[in-house]
Short mmCIF file of C-alpha atoms and ligand atoms in Angstrom, two decimals:
data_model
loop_
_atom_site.label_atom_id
_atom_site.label_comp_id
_atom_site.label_asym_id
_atom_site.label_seq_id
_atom_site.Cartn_x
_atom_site.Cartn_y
_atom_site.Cartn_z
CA UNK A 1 0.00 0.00 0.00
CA UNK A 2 1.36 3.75 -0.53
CA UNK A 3 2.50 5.77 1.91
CA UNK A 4 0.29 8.63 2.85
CA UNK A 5 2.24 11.90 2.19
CA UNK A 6 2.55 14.74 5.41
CA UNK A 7 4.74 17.38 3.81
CA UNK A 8 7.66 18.05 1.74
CA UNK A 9 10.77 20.75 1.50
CA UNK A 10 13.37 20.95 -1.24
CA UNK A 11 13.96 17.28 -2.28
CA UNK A 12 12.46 15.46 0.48
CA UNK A 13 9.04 14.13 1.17
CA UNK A 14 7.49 13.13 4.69
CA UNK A 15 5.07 10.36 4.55
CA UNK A 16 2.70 10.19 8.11
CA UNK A 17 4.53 7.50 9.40
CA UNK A 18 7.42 9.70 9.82
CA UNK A 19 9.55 8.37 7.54
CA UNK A 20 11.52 10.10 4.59
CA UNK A 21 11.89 10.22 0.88
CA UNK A 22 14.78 11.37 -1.15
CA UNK A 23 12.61 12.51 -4.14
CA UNK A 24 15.41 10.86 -6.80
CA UNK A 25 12.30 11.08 -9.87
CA UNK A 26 10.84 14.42 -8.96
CA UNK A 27 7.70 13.31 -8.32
CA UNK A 28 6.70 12.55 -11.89
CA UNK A 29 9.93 14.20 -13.44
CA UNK A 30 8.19 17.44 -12.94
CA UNK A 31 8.83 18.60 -9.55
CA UNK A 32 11.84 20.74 -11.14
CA UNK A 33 12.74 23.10 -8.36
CA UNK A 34 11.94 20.77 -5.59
CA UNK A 35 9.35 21.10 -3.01
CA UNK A 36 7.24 23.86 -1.47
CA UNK A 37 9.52 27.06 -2.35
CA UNK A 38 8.42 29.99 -0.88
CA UNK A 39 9.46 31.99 -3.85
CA UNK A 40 6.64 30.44 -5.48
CA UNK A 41 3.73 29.85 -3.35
CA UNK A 42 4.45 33.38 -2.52
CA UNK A 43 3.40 34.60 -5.56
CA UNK A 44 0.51 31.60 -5.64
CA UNK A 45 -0.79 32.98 -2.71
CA UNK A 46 -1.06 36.92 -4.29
CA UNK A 47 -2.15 35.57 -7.44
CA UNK A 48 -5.31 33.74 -5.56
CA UNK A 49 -5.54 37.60 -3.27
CA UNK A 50 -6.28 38.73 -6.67
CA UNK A 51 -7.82 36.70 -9.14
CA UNK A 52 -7.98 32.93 -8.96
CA UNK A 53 -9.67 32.49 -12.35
CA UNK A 54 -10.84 33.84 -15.74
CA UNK A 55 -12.12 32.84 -18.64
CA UNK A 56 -10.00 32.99 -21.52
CA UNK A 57 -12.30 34.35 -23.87
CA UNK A 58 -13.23 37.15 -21.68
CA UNK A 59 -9.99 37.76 -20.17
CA UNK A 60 -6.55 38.07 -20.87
CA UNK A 61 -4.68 38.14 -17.47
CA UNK A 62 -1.30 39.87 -16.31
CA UNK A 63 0.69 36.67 -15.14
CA UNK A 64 -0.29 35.06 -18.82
CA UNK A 65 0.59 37.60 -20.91
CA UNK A 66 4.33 37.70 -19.01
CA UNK A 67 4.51 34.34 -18.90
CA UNK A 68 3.79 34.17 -22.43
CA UNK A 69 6.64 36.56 -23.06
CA UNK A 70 8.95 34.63 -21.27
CA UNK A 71 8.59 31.57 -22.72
CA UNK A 72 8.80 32.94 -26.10
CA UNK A 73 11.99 35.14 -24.88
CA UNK A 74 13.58 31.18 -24.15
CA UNK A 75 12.48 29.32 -26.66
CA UNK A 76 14.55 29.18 -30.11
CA UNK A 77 13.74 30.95 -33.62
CA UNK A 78 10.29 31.73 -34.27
CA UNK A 79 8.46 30.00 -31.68
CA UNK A 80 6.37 33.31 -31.42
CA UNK A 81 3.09 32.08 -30.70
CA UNK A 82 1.63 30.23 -27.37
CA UNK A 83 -1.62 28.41 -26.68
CA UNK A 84 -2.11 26.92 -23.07
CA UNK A 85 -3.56 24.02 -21.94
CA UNK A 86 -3.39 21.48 -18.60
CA UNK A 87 -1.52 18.95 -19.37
CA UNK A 88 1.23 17.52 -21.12
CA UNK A 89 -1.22 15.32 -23.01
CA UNK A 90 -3.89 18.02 -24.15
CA UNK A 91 -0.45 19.79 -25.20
CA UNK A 92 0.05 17.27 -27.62
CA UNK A 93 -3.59 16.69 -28.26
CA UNK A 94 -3.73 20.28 -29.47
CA UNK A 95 -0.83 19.57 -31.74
CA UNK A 96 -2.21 17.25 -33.84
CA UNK A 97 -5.72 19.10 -33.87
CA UNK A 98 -3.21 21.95 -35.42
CA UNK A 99 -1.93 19.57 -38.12
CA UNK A 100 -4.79 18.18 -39.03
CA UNK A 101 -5.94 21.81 -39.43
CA UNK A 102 -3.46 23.32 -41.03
CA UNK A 103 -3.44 20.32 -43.75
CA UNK A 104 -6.87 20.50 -44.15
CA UNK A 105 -6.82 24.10 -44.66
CA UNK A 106 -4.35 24.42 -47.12
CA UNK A 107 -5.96 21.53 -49.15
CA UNK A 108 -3.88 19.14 -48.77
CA UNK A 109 -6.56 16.77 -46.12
CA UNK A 110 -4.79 13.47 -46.86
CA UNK A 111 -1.43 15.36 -45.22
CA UNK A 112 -2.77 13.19 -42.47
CA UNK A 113 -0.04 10.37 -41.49
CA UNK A 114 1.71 11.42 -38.18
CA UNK A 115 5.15 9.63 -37.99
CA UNK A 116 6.02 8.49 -34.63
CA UNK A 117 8.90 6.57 -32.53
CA UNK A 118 8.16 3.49 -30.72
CA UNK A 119 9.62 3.38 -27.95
CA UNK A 120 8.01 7.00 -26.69
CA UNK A 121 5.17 8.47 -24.65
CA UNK A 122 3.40 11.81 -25.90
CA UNK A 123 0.02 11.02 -23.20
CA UNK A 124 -2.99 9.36 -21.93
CA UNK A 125 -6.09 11.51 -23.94
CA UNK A 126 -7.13 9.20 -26.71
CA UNK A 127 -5.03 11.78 -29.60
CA UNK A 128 -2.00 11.55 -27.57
CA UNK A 129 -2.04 7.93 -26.49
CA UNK A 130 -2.88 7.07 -30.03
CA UNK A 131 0.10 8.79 -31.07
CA UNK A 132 2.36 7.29 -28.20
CA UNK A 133 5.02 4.09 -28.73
CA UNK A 134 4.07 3.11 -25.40
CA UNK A 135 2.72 -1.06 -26.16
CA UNK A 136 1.67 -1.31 -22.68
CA UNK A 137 0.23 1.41 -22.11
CA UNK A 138 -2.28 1.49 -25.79
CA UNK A 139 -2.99 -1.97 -25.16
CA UNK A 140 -6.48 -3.09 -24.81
CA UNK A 141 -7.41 0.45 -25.34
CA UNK A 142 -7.05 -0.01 -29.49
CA UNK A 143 -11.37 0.38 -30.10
CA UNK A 144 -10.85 4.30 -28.00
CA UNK A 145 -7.66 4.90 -30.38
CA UNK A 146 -9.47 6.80 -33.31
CA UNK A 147 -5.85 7.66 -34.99
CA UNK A 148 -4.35 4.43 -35.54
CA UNK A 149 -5.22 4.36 -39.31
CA UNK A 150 -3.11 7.33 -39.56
CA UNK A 151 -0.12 6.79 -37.27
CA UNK A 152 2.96 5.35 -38.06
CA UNK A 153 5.88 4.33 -35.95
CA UNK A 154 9.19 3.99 -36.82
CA UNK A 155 11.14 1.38 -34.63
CA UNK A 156 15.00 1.59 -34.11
CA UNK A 157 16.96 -1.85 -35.87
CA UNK A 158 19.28 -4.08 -34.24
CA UNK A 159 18.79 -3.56 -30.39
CA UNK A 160 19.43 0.07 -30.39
CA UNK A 161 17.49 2.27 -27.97
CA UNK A 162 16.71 5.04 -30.50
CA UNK A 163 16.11 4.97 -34.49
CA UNK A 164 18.99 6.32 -36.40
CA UNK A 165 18.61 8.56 -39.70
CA UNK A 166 18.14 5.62 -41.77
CA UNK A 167 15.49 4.41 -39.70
CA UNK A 168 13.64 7.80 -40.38
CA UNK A 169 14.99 8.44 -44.07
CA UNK A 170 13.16 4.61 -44.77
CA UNK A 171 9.96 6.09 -42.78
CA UNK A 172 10.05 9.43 -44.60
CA UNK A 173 10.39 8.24 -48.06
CA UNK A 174 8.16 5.37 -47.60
CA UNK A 175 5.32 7.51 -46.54
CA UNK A 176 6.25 10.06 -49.07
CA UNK A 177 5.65 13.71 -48.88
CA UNK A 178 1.51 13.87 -50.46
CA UNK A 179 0.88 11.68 -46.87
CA UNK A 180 2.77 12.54 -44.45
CA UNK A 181 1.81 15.06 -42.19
CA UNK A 182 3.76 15.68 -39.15
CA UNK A 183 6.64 14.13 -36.61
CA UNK A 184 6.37 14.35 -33.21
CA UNK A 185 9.26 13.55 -31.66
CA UNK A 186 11.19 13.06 -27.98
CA UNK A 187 14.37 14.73 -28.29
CA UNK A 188 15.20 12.83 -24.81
CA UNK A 189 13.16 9.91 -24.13
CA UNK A 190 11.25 9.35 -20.44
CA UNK A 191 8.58 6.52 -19.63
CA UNK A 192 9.14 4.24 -22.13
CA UNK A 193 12.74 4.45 -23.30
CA UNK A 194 14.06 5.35 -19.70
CA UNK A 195 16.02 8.75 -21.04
CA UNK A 196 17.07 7.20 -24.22
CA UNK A 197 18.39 10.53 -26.63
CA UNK A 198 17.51 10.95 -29.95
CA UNK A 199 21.03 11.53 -31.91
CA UNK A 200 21.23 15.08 -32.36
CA UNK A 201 21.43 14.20 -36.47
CA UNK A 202 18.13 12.72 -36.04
CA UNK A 203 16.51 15.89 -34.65
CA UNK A 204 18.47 18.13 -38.08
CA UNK A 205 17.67 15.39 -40.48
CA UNK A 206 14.21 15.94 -39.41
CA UNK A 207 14.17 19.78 -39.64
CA UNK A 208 15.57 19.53 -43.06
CA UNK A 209 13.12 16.72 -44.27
CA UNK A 210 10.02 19.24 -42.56
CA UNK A 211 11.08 22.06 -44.88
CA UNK A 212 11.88 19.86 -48.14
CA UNK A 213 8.47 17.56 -47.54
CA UNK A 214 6.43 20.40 -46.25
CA UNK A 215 5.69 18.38 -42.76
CA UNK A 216 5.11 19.97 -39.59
CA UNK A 217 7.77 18.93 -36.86
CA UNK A 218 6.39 19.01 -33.13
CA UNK A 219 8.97 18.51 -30.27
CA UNK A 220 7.59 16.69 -27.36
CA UNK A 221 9.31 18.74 -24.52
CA UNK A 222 7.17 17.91 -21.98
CA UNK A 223 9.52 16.63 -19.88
CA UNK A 224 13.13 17.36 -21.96
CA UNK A 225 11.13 21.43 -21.55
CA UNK A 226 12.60 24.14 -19.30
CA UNK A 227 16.52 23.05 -18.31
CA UNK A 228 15.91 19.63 -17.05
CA UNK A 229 18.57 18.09 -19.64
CA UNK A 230 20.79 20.98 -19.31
CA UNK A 231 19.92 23.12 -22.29
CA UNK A 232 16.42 24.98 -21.61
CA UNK A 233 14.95 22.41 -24.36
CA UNK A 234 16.15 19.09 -25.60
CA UNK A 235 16.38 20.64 -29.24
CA UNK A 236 18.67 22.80 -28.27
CA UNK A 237 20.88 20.21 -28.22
CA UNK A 238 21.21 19.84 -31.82
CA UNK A 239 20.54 23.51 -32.64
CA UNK A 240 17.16 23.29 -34.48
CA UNK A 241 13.51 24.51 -33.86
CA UNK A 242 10.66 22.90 -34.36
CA UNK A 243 8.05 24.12 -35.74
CA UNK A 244 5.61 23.14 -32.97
CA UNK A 245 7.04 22.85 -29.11
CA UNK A 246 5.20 21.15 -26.32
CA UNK A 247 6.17 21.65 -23.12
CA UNK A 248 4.03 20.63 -19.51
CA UNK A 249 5.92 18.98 -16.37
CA UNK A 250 8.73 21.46 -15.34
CA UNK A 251 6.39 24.54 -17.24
CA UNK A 252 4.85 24.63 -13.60
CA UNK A 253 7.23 22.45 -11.58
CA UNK A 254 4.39 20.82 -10.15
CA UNK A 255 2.92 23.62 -8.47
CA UNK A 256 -0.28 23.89 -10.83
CA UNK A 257 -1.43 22.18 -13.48
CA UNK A 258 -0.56 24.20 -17.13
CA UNK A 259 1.15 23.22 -20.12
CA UNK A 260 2.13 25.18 -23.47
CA UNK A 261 2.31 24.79 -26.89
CA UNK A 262 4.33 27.08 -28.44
CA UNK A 263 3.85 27.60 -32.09
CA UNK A 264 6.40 28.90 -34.92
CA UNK A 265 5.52 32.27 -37.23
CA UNK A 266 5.92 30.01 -40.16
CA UNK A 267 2.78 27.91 -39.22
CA UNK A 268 0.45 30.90 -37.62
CA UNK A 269 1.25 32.47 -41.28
CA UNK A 270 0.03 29.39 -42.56
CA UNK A 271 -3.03 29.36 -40.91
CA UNK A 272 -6.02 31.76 -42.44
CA UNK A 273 -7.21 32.51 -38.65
CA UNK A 274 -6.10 33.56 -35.69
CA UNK A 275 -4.57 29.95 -34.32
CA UNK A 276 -6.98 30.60 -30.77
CA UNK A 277 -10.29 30.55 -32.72
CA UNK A 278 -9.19 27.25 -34.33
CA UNK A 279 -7.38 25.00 -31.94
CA UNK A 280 -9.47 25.48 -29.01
CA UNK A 281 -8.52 25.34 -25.57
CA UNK A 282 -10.19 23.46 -21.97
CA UNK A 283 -11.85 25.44 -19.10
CA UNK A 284 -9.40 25.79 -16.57
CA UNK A 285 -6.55 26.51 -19.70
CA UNK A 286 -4.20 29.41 -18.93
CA UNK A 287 -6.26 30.19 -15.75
CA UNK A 288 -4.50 33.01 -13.89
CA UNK A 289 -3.32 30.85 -10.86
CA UNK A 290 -1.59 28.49 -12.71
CA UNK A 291 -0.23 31.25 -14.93
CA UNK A 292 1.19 32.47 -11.94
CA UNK A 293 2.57 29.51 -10.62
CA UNK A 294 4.38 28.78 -14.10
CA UNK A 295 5.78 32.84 -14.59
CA UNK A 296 7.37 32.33 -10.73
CA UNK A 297 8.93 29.30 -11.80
CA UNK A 298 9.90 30.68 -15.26
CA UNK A 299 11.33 33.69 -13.73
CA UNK A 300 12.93 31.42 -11.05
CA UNK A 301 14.70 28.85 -13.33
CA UNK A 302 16.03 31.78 -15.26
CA UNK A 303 17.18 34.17 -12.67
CA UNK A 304 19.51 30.94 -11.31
CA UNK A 305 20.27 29.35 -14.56
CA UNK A 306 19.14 26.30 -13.87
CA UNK A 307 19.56 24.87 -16.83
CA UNK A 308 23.42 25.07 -16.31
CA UNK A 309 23.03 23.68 -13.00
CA UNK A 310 21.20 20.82 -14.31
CA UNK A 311 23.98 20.48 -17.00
CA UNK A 312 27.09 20.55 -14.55
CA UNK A 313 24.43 18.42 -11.66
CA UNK A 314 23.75 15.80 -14.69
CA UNK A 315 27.65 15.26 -15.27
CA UNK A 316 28.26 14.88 -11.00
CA UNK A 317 24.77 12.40 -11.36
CA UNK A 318 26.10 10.41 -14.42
CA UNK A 319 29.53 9.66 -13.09
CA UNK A 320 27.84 8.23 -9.53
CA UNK A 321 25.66 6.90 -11.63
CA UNK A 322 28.07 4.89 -13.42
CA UNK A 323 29.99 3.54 -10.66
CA UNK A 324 26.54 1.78 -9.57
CA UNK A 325 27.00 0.12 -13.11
CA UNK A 326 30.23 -1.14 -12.74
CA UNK A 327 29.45 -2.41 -9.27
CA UNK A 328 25.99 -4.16 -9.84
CA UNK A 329 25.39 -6.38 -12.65
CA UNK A 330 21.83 -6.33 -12.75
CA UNK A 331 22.59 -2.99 -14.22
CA UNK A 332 22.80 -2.57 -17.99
CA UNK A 333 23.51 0.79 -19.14
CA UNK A 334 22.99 4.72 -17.96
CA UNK A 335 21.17 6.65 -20.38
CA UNK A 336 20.36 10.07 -20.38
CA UNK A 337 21.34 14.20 -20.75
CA UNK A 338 21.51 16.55 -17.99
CA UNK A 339 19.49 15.58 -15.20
CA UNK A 340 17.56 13.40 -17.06
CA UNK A 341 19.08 10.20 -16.76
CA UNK A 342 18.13 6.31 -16.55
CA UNK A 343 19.46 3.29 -15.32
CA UNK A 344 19.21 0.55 -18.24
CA UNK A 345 18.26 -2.86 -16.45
CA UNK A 346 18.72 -6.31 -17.03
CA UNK A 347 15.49 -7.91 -16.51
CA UNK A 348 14.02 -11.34 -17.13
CA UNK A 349 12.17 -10.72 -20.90
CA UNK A 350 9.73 -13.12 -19.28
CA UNK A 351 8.83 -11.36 -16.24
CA UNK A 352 8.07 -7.34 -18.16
CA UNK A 353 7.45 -4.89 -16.38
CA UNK A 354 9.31 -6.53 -14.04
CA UNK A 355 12.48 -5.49 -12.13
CA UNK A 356 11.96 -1.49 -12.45
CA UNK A 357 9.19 -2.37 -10.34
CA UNK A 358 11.41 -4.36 -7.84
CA UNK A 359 13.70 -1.90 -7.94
CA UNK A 360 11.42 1.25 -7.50
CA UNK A 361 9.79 -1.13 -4.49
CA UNK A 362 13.42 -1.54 -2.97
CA UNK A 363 14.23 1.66 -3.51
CA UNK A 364 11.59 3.73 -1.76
CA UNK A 365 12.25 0.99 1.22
CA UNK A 366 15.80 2.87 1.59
CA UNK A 367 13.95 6.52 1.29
CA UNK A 368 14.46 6.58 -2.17
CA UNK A 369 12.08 7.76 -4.78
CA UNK A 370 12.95 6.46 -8.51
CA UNK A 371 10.52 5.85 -11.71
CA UNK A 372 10.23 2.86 -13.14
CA UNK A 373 10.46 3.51 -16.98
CA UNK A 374 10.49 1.28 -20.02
CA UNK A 375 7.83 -0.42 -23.01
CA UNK A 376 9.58 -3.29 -23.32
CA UNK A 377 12.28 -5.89 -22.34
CA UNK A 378 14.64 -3.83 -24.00
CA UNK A 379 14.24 -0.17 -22.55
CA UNK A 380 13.19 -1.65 -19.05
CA UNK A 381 14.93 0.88 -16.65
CA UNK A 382 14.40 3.11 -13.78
CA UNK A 383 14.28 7.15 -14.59
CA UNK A 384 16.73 9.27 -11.91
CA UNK A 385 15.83 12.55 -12.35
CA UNK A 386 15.97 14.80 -8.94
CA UNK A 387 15.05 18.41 -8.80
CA UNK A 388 17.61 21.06 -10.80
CA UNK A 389 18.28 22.42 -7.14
CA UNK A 390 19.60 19.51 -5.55
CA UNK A 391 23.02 19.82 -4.13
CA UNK A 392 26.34 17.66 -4.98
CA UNK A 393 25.61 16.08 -1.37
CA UNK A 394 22.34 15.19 -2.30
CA UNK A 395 23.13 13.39 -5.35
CA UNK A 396 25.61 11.73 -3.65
CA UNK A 397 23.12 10.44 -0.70
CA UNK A 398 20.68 9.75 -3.44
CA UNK A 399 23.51 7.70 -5.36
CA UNK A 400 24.02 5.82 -2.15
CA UNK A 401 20.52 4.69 -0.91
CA UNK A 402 20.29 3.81 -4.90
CA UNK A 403 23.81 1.51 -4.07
CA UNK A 404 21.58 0.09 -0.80
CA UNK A 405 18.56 -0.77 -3.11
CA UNK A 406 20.09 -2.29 -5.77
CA UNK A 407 22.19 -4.48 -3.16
CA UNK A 408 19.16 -5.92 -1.98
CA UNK A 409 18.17 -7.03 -5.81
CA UNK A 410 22.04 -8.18 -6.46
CA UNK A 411 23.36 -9.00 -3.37
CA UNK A 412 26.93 -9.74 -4.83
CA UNK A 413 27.79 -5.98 -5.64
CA UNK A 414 31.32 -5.67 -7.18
CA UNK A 415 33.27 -3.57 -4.42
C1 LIG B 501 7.33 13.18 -23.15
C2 LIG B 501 5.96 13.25 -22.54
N1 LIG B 501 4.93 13.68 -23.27
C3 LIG B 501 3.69 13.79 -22.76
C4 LIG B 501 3.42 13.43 -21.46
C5 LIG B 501 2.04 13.55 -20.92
O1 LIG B 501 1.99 14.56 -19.97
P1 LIG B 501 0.84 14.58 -18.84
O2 LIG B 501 1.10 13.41 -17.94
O3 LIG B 501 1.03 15.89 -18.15
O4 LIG B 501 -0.45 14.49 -19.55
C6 LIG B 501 4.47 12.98 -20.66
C7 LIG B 501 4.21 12.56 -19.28
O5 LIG B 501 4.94 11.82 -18.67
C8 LIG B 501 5.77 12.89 -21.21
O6 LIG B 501 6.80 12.45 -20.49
#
């Protein structure tokens, strides 16, 4: 049974039973800055004084037209235009309504394929999951899927965790540019390839196909979003924009539910409306409190660079990391940018989803927190993925209750 939570500060949680929680996952790999900062529920707390909602079509509100500024101030190129919505998975929902849109507005209505990866996980509303290469997580749930006639997956060859440029090239020209539509892509994986990257030559082979094939190319930041791999977005990485950006999770840090979808000039050109009065939002969408929460945590993770920190953080968390890999061979591989970072595990291909779950189990029994990640045999792994605050001396205390779990699963660690 779960613990019943009591309260939590920086990267610890309290359960009522007293006992303690190094949050190693950030809650969901979205509890960015770590727990209950006053420098956010400060400005919360005004923000509810105020005005705790509006509607968006009768109101635009202060903290959303900032925030709105500031995201468009970090994100690359011509990401000029934002929508809002709760979640990472009406983010993405939204982006294919937009394709579909566009493509049906410019005439071109069999534009409809969406090329995906599989392993990946873009969300749980039927669009999204449809969308997803998550096996597990689509399965039995094919008859709610209304998309699967139009999305493809391509699958990486030979064991690899990723597909390579071939593997798209083959998907690209085999779909051919009168079909295909759009790519939505994880620059960093999460849930189901446990912080697999995508080869930064993927991510420009892509940008380069989008402007020869006339394809819209949507970045799945939702989690990669706002400096958790140590570059404020996983594209930045290979030094292209997309032409669509989602981003949820660390948007808000877990202090209120928002997420964004940040749209290139190229496409609102495209469009013969104003994008708002086609895509259409959700009630609670850009609500003032939550644009609050997400501007203080904006303004936050800018004003400390936190995005560097997660860089240098990632590089302290990879190397402990890797020690726990030499010592215990039930691990397989660390994946991962920044402080987004997995441990690749070698389970028994009979028994899946099997060991992350032992190992998340043993884990939070040594006041560890750790997500277990993975869609199949193959990307089976746990995602470590603290806060961008944490310290060198909490990595290194989350690295060794991580040592004290794993010894429980292997008990012959190599010393
Ligand atoms: C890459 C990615 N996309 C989309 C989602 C869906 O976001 P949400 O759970 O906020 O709907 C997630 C959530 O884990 C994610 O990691």
């Amino acid at each position: 049974m779960l613990p019943v939570v009591s309260r939590a500060s920086g990267v610890f949680v309290f359960d009522t039973e007293g006992r303690e929680y190094l949050d190693g996952c950030s809650g969901a790999i979205n509890v960015n800055l770590g727990h209950g900062l006053p420098d956010i529920t400060q400005r919360m707390h005004e923000q509810l004084d105020r005005v705790n909602f509006v509607y968006r079509t009768q109101f635009r509100s202060q903290p959303l037209l900032e925030l709105t500024e500031r995201l468009v101030d970090l994100a690359p190129g011509d990401l000029n235009h934002v929508e809002f919505t709760n979640s990472g998975s009406e983010g993405i929902e939204m982006a294919l309504r937009l394709v579909t849109l566009l493509h049906a507005r410019k005439h071109n209505p069999l534009k409809c394929v969406v090329l995906t990866e599989e392993p990946s996980y873009h969300g749980m509303t039927a669009g999204a999951l449809g969308a997803s290469g998550h096996p597990l997580r689509r399965k039995d749930l094919q008859s709610l899927l209304a998309n699967q006639a139009t999305v493809t997956r391509v699958r990486p060859k030979n064991g690899a965790l990723r597909a390579s440029v071939e593997d798209w090239q083959e998907a690209v020209d085999r779909i051919g540019p009168a079909r295909l539509g759009a790519v939505i892509i994880e620059p960093v994986g999460g849930a189901a390839s446990g912080a697999a990257p995508c080869d930064p030559e993927v991510l420009r082979f892509l940008r380069h196909a989008a402007d020869e094939r006339r394809f819209v190319l949507v970045a799945d930041e939702v989690m990669t979003g706002m400096g958790r791999t140590g570059r404020w977005f996983g594209c930045d990485h290979a030094g292209i924009t997309p032409d669509v950006m989602v981003l949820g999770k660390g948007i808000s840090a877990g202090y209120a539910a928002i997420s964004a979808v940040l749209i290139s000039d190229r496409i609102v050109r495209a469009l013969d409306r104003p994008v708002s009065s086609l895509v259409f939002g959700h009630t609670m969408a850009g609500a003032p409190l939550a644009a609050a929460a997400a501007l203080a945590v904006t303004e936050y993770l800018v004003t400390h660079d936190l995005a560097a920190r997660a860089a240098v953080a990632g590089e302290h968390l990879a190397g402990l990391l890797k020690r726990l890999c030499q010592r215990h061979p039930l691990v397989k591989d660390v994946r991962g940018t920044g402080l987004q970072r997995g441990l690749g595990l070698h389970g028994d291909p009979e028994r899946f989803p099997g060991i992350s779950l032992d190992l998340t189990e043993a884990a939070r029994a040594k006041g560890l927190l750790v997500y277990p990640a993975g869609c199949t045999p193959v990307t089976e792994s746990v995602l470590i993925a603290p806060p961008l605050r944490s310290t060198d001396a909490e990595l290194d205390e989350l690295a060794r209750r991580l040592d004290g779990a794993l010894s429980c699963l292997s008990p012959t660690p190599v010393s």
